Short mmCIF file of C-alpha atoms and ligand atoms in Angstrom, two decimals:
data_model
loop_
_atom_site.label_atom_id
_atom_site.label_comp_id
_atom_site.label_asym_id
_atom_site.label_seq_id
_atom_site.Cartn_x
_atom_site.Cartn_y
_atom_site.Cartn_z
CA MET A 1 -0.03 0.15 -0.04
CA ASN A 2 1.19 3.61 -0.50
CA GLY A 3 1.99 4.09 3.07
CA TRP A 4 -0.26 2.25 4.46
CA SER A 5 0.12 -0.12 7.12
CA ARG A 6 -1.77 -2.70 8.62
CA ARG A 7 -2.04 -0.46 11.48
CA ASP A 8 -3.34 2.22 9.48
CA CYS A 9 -6.21 0.07 8.54
CA MET A 10 -7.01 -1.30 11.87
CA LYS A 11 -7.11 2.22 12.86
CA ALA A 12 -9.53 3.07 10.08
CA LEU A 13 -11.70 0.38 10.91
CA GLY A 14 -11.98 1.26 14.67
CA SER A 15 -12.80 4.67 14.07
CA GLY A 16 -15.40 3.87 11.28
CA ALA A 17 -15.87 6.88 9.66
CA LEU A 18 -12.76 8.59 8.59
CA GLY A 19 -14.08 11.14 5.76
CA ALA A 20 -13.69 14.39 7.59
CA GLY A 21 -10.46 16.07 7.87
CA VAL A 22 -9.04 13.73 5.65
CA ALA A 23 -9.16 15.17 2.31
CA GLY A 24 -9.10 18.73 2.95
CA SER A 25 -6.96 20.15 5.46
CA VAL A 26 -3.82 19.61 6.94
CA ALA A 27 -3.72 22.35 9.53
CA ALA A 28 -5.67 21.53 12.89
CA SER A 29 -8.30 24.20 12.06
CA PRO A 30 -11.53 22.51 10.90
CA ARG A 31 -11.77 22.32 7.00
CA SER A 32 -14.37 24.63 5.41
CA ASP A 33 -16.52 22.75 2.70
CA GLY A 34 -18.80 25.50 2.29
CA GLY A 35 -21.23 22.98 3.76
CA GLY A 36 -21.79 25.36 6.98
CA GLY A 37 -20.55 24.46 10.56
CA GLY A 38 -16.88 25.55 11.65
CA ARG A 39 -15.52 28.96 11.34
CA PRO A 40 -15.70 30.84 7.84
CA PRO A 41 -13.17 30.34 5.49
CA ALA A 42 -10.20 32.42 5.88
CA GLY A 43 -9.72 35.22 2.86
CA ALA A 44 -13.25 36.36 2.31
CA SER A 45 -12.71 39.61 4.27
CA ASP A 46 -9.39 39.86 5.31
CA GLY A 47 -7.26 39.05 2.55
CA ALA A 48 -5.64 35.76 4.12
CA LEU A 49 -6.19 32.60 3.05
CA ALA A 50 -4.98 29.27 4.72
CA LEU A 51 -3.42 26.55 2.52
CA SER A 52 -6.18 24.57 4.20
CA ASP A 53 -8.99 26.40 2.93
CA PHE A 54 -7.48 26.43 -0.65
CA GLN A 55 -9.45 24.37 -3.16
CA PRO A 56 -9.14 25.94 -6.40
CA ARG A 57 -11.24 25.27 -9.39
CA SER A 58 -9.84 24.97 -12.77
CA MET A 59 -10.81 27.51 -15.36
CA LEU A 60 -9.29 25.43 -18.38
CA HIS A 61 -12.14 24.73 -20.93
CA VAL A 62 -10.69 21.55 -22.06
CA LYS A 63 -12.21 18.26 -22.96
CA GLU A 64 -13.76 15.80 -20.37
CA THR A 65 -14.23 12.15 -21.27
CA LYS A 66 -16.05 10.07 -18.73
CA VAL A 67 -14.56 6.52 -19.15
CA ALA A 68 -17.34 4.47 -17.31
CA SER A 69 -15.70 1.25 -18.46
CA PRO A 70 -12.44 0.15 -19.97
CA ARG A 71 -11.84 -0.85 -23.62
CA PHE A 72 -10.52 -4.10 -22.56
CA PRO A 73 -11.07 -6.13 -19.24
CA VAL A 74 -8.84 -5.32 -16.43
CA ILE A 75 -6.94 -7.31 -14.00
CA ASP A 76 -5.99 -5.52 -11.12
CA VAL A 77 -3.03 -7.00 -9.45
CA HIS A 78 -2.98 -4.52 -6.47
CA THR A 79 -5.66 -4.55 -3.53
CA HIS A 80 -5.96 -5.02 -0.29
CA LEU A 81 -9.30 -6.86 0.82
CA SER A 82 -8.03 -8.09 3.89
CA PHE A 83 -5.44 -7.80 6.74
CA THR A 84 -3.75 -9.54 9.50
CA ARG A 85 -5.06 -8.27 12.67
CA SER A 86 -2.47 -7.85 15.07
CA ASP A 87 0.85 -5.98 14.86
CA LYS A 88 3.77 -5.34 17.05
CA LYS A 89 4.68 -1.44 16.03
CA GLY A 90 3.84 -2.04 12.29
CA VAL A 91 5.35 -6.02 12.23
CA SER A 92 2.01 -7.91 11.34
CA VAL A 93 2.06 -11.39 13.64
CA GLY A 94 -0.39 -14.15 14.40
CA GLU A 95 -2.89 -15.55 11.81
CA GLU A 96 -6.10 -13.79 12.46
CA VAL A 97 -7.24 -11.86 9.42
CA ALA A 98 -9.85 -9.65 9.27
CA ARG A 99 -12.03 -8.92 5.44
CA LEU A 100 -12.85 -5.47 4.76
CA ILE A 101 -15.60 -6.63 1.91
CA THR A 102 -17.18 -9.67 0.95
CA ALA A 103 -16.63 -11.62 -2.23
CA ASN A 104 -20.15 -10.76 -3.62
CA GLU A 105 -19.91 -6.89 -2.62
CA ALA A 106 -16.28 -6.73 -4.44
CA VAL A 107 -17.66 -8.48 -7.31
CA ALA A 108 -20.21 -5.81 -7.82
CA VAL A 109 -17.85 -3.25 -8.21
CA MET A 110 -15.67 -5.49 -10.41
CA ASP A 111 -18.77 -6.06 -12.98
CA ARG A 112 -19.89 -2.59 -13.28
CA LYS A 113 -16.08 -1.57 -13.98
CA GLY A 114 -14.97 -3.93 -16.35
CA ILE A 115 -12.60 -5.78 -14.00
CA ARG A 116 -11.95 -9.64 -14.65
CA THR A 117 -10.01 -10.53 -11.66
CA LEU A 118 -8.54 -8.72 -8.48
CA VAL A 119 -5.45 -9.80 -6.65
CA ASN A 120 -5.87 -9.24 -3.03
CA LEU A 121 -2.45 -8.82 -1.64
CA THR A 122 -2.48 -8.91 2.00
CA GLY A 123 -4.35 -12.39 2.67
CA GLY A 124 -1.98 -13.25 5.88
CA SER A 125 -0.56 -16.72 6.60
CA GLY A 126 -1.97 -20.13 7.86
CA ALA A 127 -5.47 -20.25 9.56
CA GLY A 128 -6.16 -16.91 8.34
CA LEU A 129 -4.87 -17.19 4.96
CA GLU A 130 -7.00 -20.28 4.35
CA ALA A 131 -10.12 -18.82 5.89
CA THR A 132 -9.35 -15.80 3.12
CA VAL A 133 -8.79 -17.90 0.46
CA LYS A 134 -12.44 -19.69 1.11
CA ALA A 135 -14.02 -16.31 1.86
CA PHE A 136 -12.76 -15.07 -1.70
CA ASP A 137 -11.01 -17.01 -4.25
CA GLN A 138 -13.56 -19.91 -3.60
CA ALA A 139 -16.13 -18.26 -3.20
CA VAL A 140 -16.24 -16.49 -6.79
CA PRO A 141 -13.65 -18.60 -8.74
CA GLY A 142 -11.53 -16.69 -11.30
CA ARG A 143 -12.69 -13.24 -9.77
CA ILE A 144 -10.25 -12.81 -6.35
CA LEU A 145 -6.90 -14.21 -6.29
CA THR A 146 -5.31 -14.08 -2.88
CA CYS A 147 -1.42 -13.93 -1.82
CA THR A 148 0.27 -14.75 1.19
CA GLU A 149 2.80 -12.55 3.65
CA PRO A 150 5.62 -13.51 5.81
CA ILE A 151 5.15 -15.25 9.17
CA TYR A 152 7.32 -12.21 10.88
CA GLY A 153 6.07 -13.29 14.46
CA GLN A 154 8.05 -16.34 13.96
CA PHE A 155 11.40 -14.17 13.21
CA LEU A 156 12.84 -15.33 16.54
CA ASP A 157 12.93 -18.80 16.11
CA PRO A 158 16.59 -19.66 15.02
CA ARG A 159 14.78 -22.10 12.26
CA TYR A 160 12.87 -18.99 10.62
CA PRO A 161 14.46 -19.20 7.11
CA GLN A 162 13.53 -22.91 6.86
CA LEU A 163 10.16 -22.22 8.82
CA GLN A 164 9.43 -19.46 6.25
CA ALA A 165 10.46 -21.23 3.00
CA ASP A 166 7.64 -24.15 4.58
CA ALA A 167 5.18 -21.40 5.07
CA ILE A 168 5.47 -20.56 1.36
CA GLY A 169 4.70 -24.34 0.59
CA LYS A 170 1.82 -24.62 2.50
CA ALA A 171 0.49 -21.23 1.23
CA HIS A 172 0.53 -22.66 -2.37
CA ALA A 173 -1.30 -25.49 -1.25
CA ALA A 174 -3.76 -23.72 0.52
CA GLY A 175 -4.46 -21.80 -2.88
CA ALA A 176 -2.27 -18.61 -2.40
CA ARG A 177 -1.08 -17.31 -5.38
CA GLY A 178 1.47 -15.03 -4.53
CA LEU A 179 3.80 -13.40 -1.62
CA LYS A 180 3.06 -9.78 -0.93
CA ILE A 181 6.15 -7.82 0.94
CA THR A 182 5.42 -4.73 2.48
CA LYS A 183 7.89 -2.25 3.64
CA THR A 184 7.84 -3.89 6.69
CA LEU A 185 11.02 -5.65 5.64
CA GLY A 186 13.82 -2.81 5.64
CA LEU A 187 11.63 -0.38 7.48
CA TYR A 188 9.87 -1.74 10.34
CA LEU A 189 10.74 -5.43 11.03
CA ARG A 190 13.93 -5.40 13.79
CA GLU A 191 16.29 -8.10 15.21
CA ARG A 192 13.84 -8.74 18.10
CA ILE A 193 10.57 -8.20 15.72
CA ASP A 194 9.58 -4.39 17.28
CA GLU A 195 13.03 -3.92 18.81
CA GLY A 196 16.90 -3.73 17.68
CA PRO A 197 18.22 -2.92 14.59
CA LEU A 198 16.30 -2.88 11.32
CA VAL A 199 16.56 -5.91 9.61
CA LYS A 200 17.67 -4.96 5.75
CA VAL A 201 15.84 -5.90 2.59
CA ASP A 202 18.55 -8.44 1.41
CA ASP A 203 18.97 -10.29 4.47
CA ARG A 204 20.29 -13.69 3.95
CA ARG A 205 17.51 -15.16 6.31
CA PHE A 206 15.26 -14.81 3.79
CA ASP A 207 17.01 -16.49 0.99
CA PRO A 208 15.24 -19.81 1.25
CA MET A 209 11.38 -17.91 1.18
CA TRP A 210 12.63 -16.05 -2.04
CA GLU A 211 13.98 -19.68 -3.41
CA ALA A 212 10.52 -21.40 -2.58
CA CYS A 213 8.53 -18.51 -4.82
CA ALA A 214 10.57 -19.24 -7.28
CA ALA A 215 9.97 -23.28 -6.82
CA HIS A 216 6.47 -22.88 -6.40
CA GLY A 217 5.93 -20.20 -9.39
CA PHE A 218 4.87 -17.66 -6.67
CA PRO A 219 5.66 -13.79 -7.97
CA VAL A 220 6.56 -11.62 -5.12
CA PHE A 221 4.65 -8.45 -4.77
CA ILE A 222 7.18 -6.21 -3.42
CA HIS A 223 7.21 -2.58 -1.75
CA VAL A 224 9.95 -1.33 -0.21
CA ALA A 225 10.15 2.01 -0.59
CA ASP A 226 8.24 4.70 -0.65
CA PRO A 227 8.11 8.25 -2.50
CA GLU A 228 11.43 10.10 -2.28
CA ALA A 229 10.06 12.83 -0.47
CA PHE A 230 8.95 10.48 2.29
CA PHE A 231 12.59 10.25 3.35
CA LEU A 232 13.37 13.96 3.57
CA PRO A 233 12.30 16.62 6.31
CA ILE A 234 8.71 17.57 6.50
CA ASP A 235 9.28 20.92 5.60
CA ARG A 236 8.16 23.84 3.42
CA PHE A 237 10.12 22.43 0.43
CA ASN A 238 8.57 19.30 0.48
CA GLU A 239 6.13 18.39 -2.01
CA ARG A 240 4.19 15.73 -0.23
CA TRP A 241 3.64 18.15 3.07
CA ASP A 242 0.02 17.78 2.82
CA GLU A 243 0.23 13.97 2.87
CA LEU A 244 2.80 13.64 5.45
CA GLY A 245 0.69 15.90 7.58
CA HIS A 246 -2.37 13.50 7.21
CA HIS A 247 0.22 10.74 7.65
CA PRO A 248 2.92 11.58 9.82
CA ASP A 249 3.97 8.05 10.57
CA TRP A 250 4.47 7.60 6.87
CA SER A 251 7.70 9.92 7.37
CA PHE A 252 11.34 7.93 7.31
CA HIS A 253 13.40 10.63 7.99
CA GLY A 254 15.98 10.80 10.58
CA ARG A 255 16.08 8.22 13.73
CA ASP A 256 17.74 4.94 12.26
CA PHE A 257 15.97 4.86 8.92
CA PRO A 258 18.11 4.15 6.10
CA SER A 259 18.11 6.64 3.34
CA PHE A 260 16.28 5.85 0.06
CA LYS A 261 19.06 4.99 -1.80
CA GLU A 262 19.94 2.38 0.78
CA VAL A 263 17.04 0.78 0.39
CA MET A 264 17.15 0.76 -3.28
CA ASP A 265 20.53 -0.51 -3.07
CA ALA A 266 19.51 -3.47 -0.94
CA ARG A 267 16.76 -4.18 -2.97
CA ASP A 268 18.69 -4.15 -6.15
CA ARG A 269 21.26 -6.99 -4.51
CA LEU A 270 18.04 -8.85 -3.69
CA PHE A 271 16.69 -8.91 -7.28
CA ALA A 272 20.21 -9.79 -8.52
CA ARG A 273 20.57 -12.72 -6.17
CA HIS A 274 17.24 -14.44 -7.00
CA PRO A 275 17.16 -14.54 -10.66
CA LYS A 276 14.52 -16.99 -11.14
CA THR A 277 12.21 -15.36 -8.45
CA GLN A 278 9.74 -13.19 -10.15
CA PHE A 279 9.34 -9.89 -8.39
CA LEU A 280 6.85 -7.09 -9.02
CA ALA A 281 7.79 -4.26 -8.11
CA LEU A 282 4.79 -2.19 -6.97
CA HIS A 283 4.29 1.60 -7.13
CA VAL A 284 6.20 1.86 -10.51
CA GLY A 285 8.97 0.03 -8.99
CA HIS A 286 8.87 2.44 -5.83
CA ASP A 287 10.38 5.48 -7.64
CA ALA A 288 7.71 6.96 -10.42
CA GLU A 289 9.26 10.02 -9.79
CA ASN A 290 12.05 8.84 -11.66
CA LEU A 291 11.11 6.94 -14.58
CA ALA A 292 14.61 6.97 -15.97
CA PHE A 293 16.22 5.12 -12.68
CA VAL A 294 13.05 2.54 -13.11
CA GLY A 295 13.88 2.03 -16.92
CA GLU A 296 17.37 1.18 -15.85
CA SER A 297 16.14 -0.99 -13.30
CA LEU A 298 13.76 -3.35 -15.76
CA ASP A 299 16.95 -3.14 -18.19
CA ARG A 300 19.36 -4.87 -15.60
CA PHE A 301 16.98 -7.11 -14.02
CA PRO A 302 14.69 -9.54 -16.29
CA ASN A 303 13.05 -10.97 -13.42
CA MET A 304 11.28 -7.46 -12.51
CA THR A 305 8.29 -6.03 -13.39
CA VAL A 306 6.48 -3.03 -12.13
CA GLU A 307 2.54 -1.90 -11.51
CA LEU A 308 0.91 1.32 -11.50
CA GLY A 309 -0.93 1.25 -7.91
CA ALA A 310 -1.59 4.81 -6.40
CA ARG A 311 1.25 6.30 -8.63
CA ILE A 312 -0.72 7.76 -11.49
CA GLY A 313 -0.65 11.22 -9.59
CA GLU A 314 3.16 10.97 -10.37
CA LEU A 315 2.94 9.76 -14.05
CA GLY A 316 0.08 11.92 -15.28
CA ARG A 317 2.26 14.91 -14.00
CA GLN A 318 5.04 13.87 -16.48
CA PRO A 319 3.02 12.86 -19.36
CA ARG A 320 5.52 12.88 -22.27
CA THR A 321 8.03 10.96 -20.15
CA ALA A 322 5.45 8.59 -18.95
CA ARG A 323 4.19 7.87 -22.40
CA ARG A 324 8.00 7.05 -23.52
CA PHE A 325 8.09 4.67 -20.60
CA PHE A 326 4.81 2.72 -21.29
CA ASP A 327 5.99 2.41 -25.09
CA ARG A 328 9.30 0.92 -24.30
CA TYR A 329 8.12 -1.23 -21.39
CA GLN A 330 4.91 -2.09 -22.50
CA ASP A 331 5.47 -5.77 -21.33
CA ARG A 332 6.48 -5.38 -18.36
CA ILE A 333 4.04 -2.72 -16.88
CA LEU A 334 0.83 -4.19 -14.78
CA PHE A 335 -2.35 -2.41 -13.87
CA GLY A 336 -2.72 -1.58 -10.06
CA THR A 337 -4.43 0.35 -7.90
CA ASP A 338 -3.73 -0.47 -4.49
CA ALA A 339 -7.38 -0.25 -3.43
CA VAL A 340 -8.66 -0.55 0.05
CA PRO A 341 -12.33 -1.01 0.54
CA PRO A 342 -14.36 1.98 2.21
CA PRO A 343 -15.00 2.95 4.99
CA ALA A 344 -11.14 2.15 5.98
CA GLY A 345 -10.35 3.56 1.97
CA GLU A 346 -11.62 6.80 2.55
CA ALA A 347 -8.39 7.48 4.50
CA THR A 348 -6.59 7.50 1.05
CA PRO A 349 -8.98 8.82 -1.75
CA GLN A 350 -6.15 7.82 -4.12
CA GLN A 351 -7.14 4.31 -3.08
CA VAL A 352 -10.50 4.23 -2.26
CA PHE A 353 -12.25 0.95 -3.82
CA LYS A 354 -15.17 2.61 -5.53
CA ASP A 355 -16.38 3.16 -9.24
CA ALA A 356 -14.88 6.69 -9.33
CA LEU A 357 -11.10 5.27 -8.66
CA TYR A 358 -11.33 3.02 -11.58
CA GLU A 359 -12.89 5.65 -13.88
CA ILE A 360 -10.10 7.64 -13.62
CA TYR A 361 -7.20 5.03 -13.92
CA TYR A 362 -9.15 4.32 -17.19
CA ARG A 363 -9.32 8.23 -18.44
CA PHE A 364 -5.74 8.39 -17.45
CA LEU A 365 -4.41 5.72 -19.35
CA GLU A 366 -7.07 5.98 -22.33
CA THR A 367 -7.83 9.44 -23.18
CA GLU A 368 -5.76 12.47 -23.94
CA ASP A 369 -7.81 14.76 -21.21
CA GLU A 370 -5.54 17.41 -19.75
CA TYR A 371 -5.34 18.87 -15.99
CA PHE A 372 -7.93 16.52 -14.11
CA ASP A 373 -7.66 15.22 -10.58
CA TYR A 374 -6.02 11.76 -10.23
CA ALA A 375 -8.03 11.06 -7.01
CA PRO A 376 -11.84 11.22 -6.12
CA ALA A 377 -11.01 14.09 -3.53
CA PRO A 378 -11.76 17.83 -3.27
CA VAL A 379 -8.20 18.52 -2.59
CA PRO A 380 -5.60 16.39 -4.46
CA PRO A 381 -3.92 14.00 -1.60
CA GLN A 382 -0.58 13.26 -2.48
CA GLY A 383 0.55 16.60 -4.03
CA ARG A 384 -1.59 19.86 -5.07
CA TRP A 385 -1.40 19.23 -8.81
CA CYS A 386 -3.34 17.66 -11.54
CA ILE A 387 -2.60 15.11 -14.37
CA TYR A 388 -2.69 14.07 -17.89
CA GLY A 389 -3.77 11.53 -20.00
CA LEU A 390 -1.62 8.95 -21.89
CA GLY A 391 -4.05 8.02 -24.77
CA LEU A 392 -2.40 4.88 -25.05
CA PRO A 393 -2.93 2.77 -28.63
CA ASP A 394 -5.35 -0.53 -28.14
CA ALA A 395 -2.16 -2.74 -28.30
CA VAL A 396 -0.16 -1.43 -25.40
CA LEU A 397 -3.58 -1.21 -23.31
CA LYS A 398 -4.28 -4.50 -23.71
CA LYS A 399 -0.84 -5.44 -22.09
CA VAL A 400 -1.28 -3.42 -19.38
CA TYR A 401 -5.05 -3.94 -18.65
CA HIS A 402 -4.30 -7.61 -18.47
CA GLU A 403 -2.04 -9.35 -20.63
CA ASN A 404 1.01 -9.02 -18.41
CA ALA A 405 -0.69 -9.77 -15.59
CA MET A 406 -1.99 -13.38 -17.18
CA ARG A 407 1.70 -13.95 -18.07
CA LEU A 408 2.86 -13.39 -14.51
CA LEU A 409 0.42 -14.83 -12.53
CA GLY A 410 0.17 -18.14 -15.13
CA LEU A 411 -3.53 -17.56 -15.88
CA PRO A 412 -5.14 -19.58 -18.82
CA ALA A 413 -5.84 -17.54 -22.00
ZN1 ZN B 1 -0.28 -1.78 -1.28
#
């Protein structure tokens, strides 16, 4: 997820409604949305306007295309329909899994939006995984595919490397379709699970796990770094200031966190050491702001592919560079959204599992519309800018929408 942790999700679930104050304001003051209540918006009479009240409306008279359904069937390889319930300082432990939606509710959205299959990445492990596969994959065969996650709760067991490899085999037998690695690895997991030095992404204790994934044909859906701005000070120069204001725990600046480059270097060593393992590097290779670097990585690692989740805001503000990237790497890019069902998903409007979200993705990929919102929210939640459509040709769209995913997941044509 885009900075989402299982903990965020549980917080959202617990609090019920997260809508107010999430999309609008960063400052502590209540948001003025014209709906009455709270203080009047600043700037009406005194000439001052708080950034948190600023919601400019574009005066451009340009084409606006509604894309209610995609030109070709879609496989969304990046969703979070379930979560492991317990955690120790951001590290998921235990086997109890919470599901945020029913299979039939998910399928209703899928049928309306032309989605053939969803991949539910955070399916947990053990008994929780089995129950989730039953509730999703087996309830609506072919429509929802669930992945497993590492058994970090057993990390202190000296046999962990082998236990973890065995857990991949058991997950495969239970019907899981891949392994999800969240940024727990590299940014949360510590030597004593929640204490001690951080464990590096390329730590040797995980080598048997990566090899087991290759042996069972499990793609690894990996997310190890966030936008570079999350590793920088939260100051007036930080372009994701609004977002970090809403989610201060997404900041990896200071303390004992590695730098962005250190995380990416460890990732590269991992990809190089396990050439038979397929790594789907989520969020455009965790570096959508630097497509030249992502392209170099794809050139370097034949076992790497990328996915779009929660990054059309980045791709769409560099439409010419992004279009060249799609042309060149059209066989290595998969469609994904990082969608989380409401109400939990409302905390991150760029990821909320709703019709409106998919319509924005389709508009971005299919049209050449200019300067539109990348998320269904009154203020752009990841940074205050708008995006431009790529207008991809049919042949490329088909690959990105489903053909590349079918190959990676080994789905029948
Ligand atoms: Zn995700």
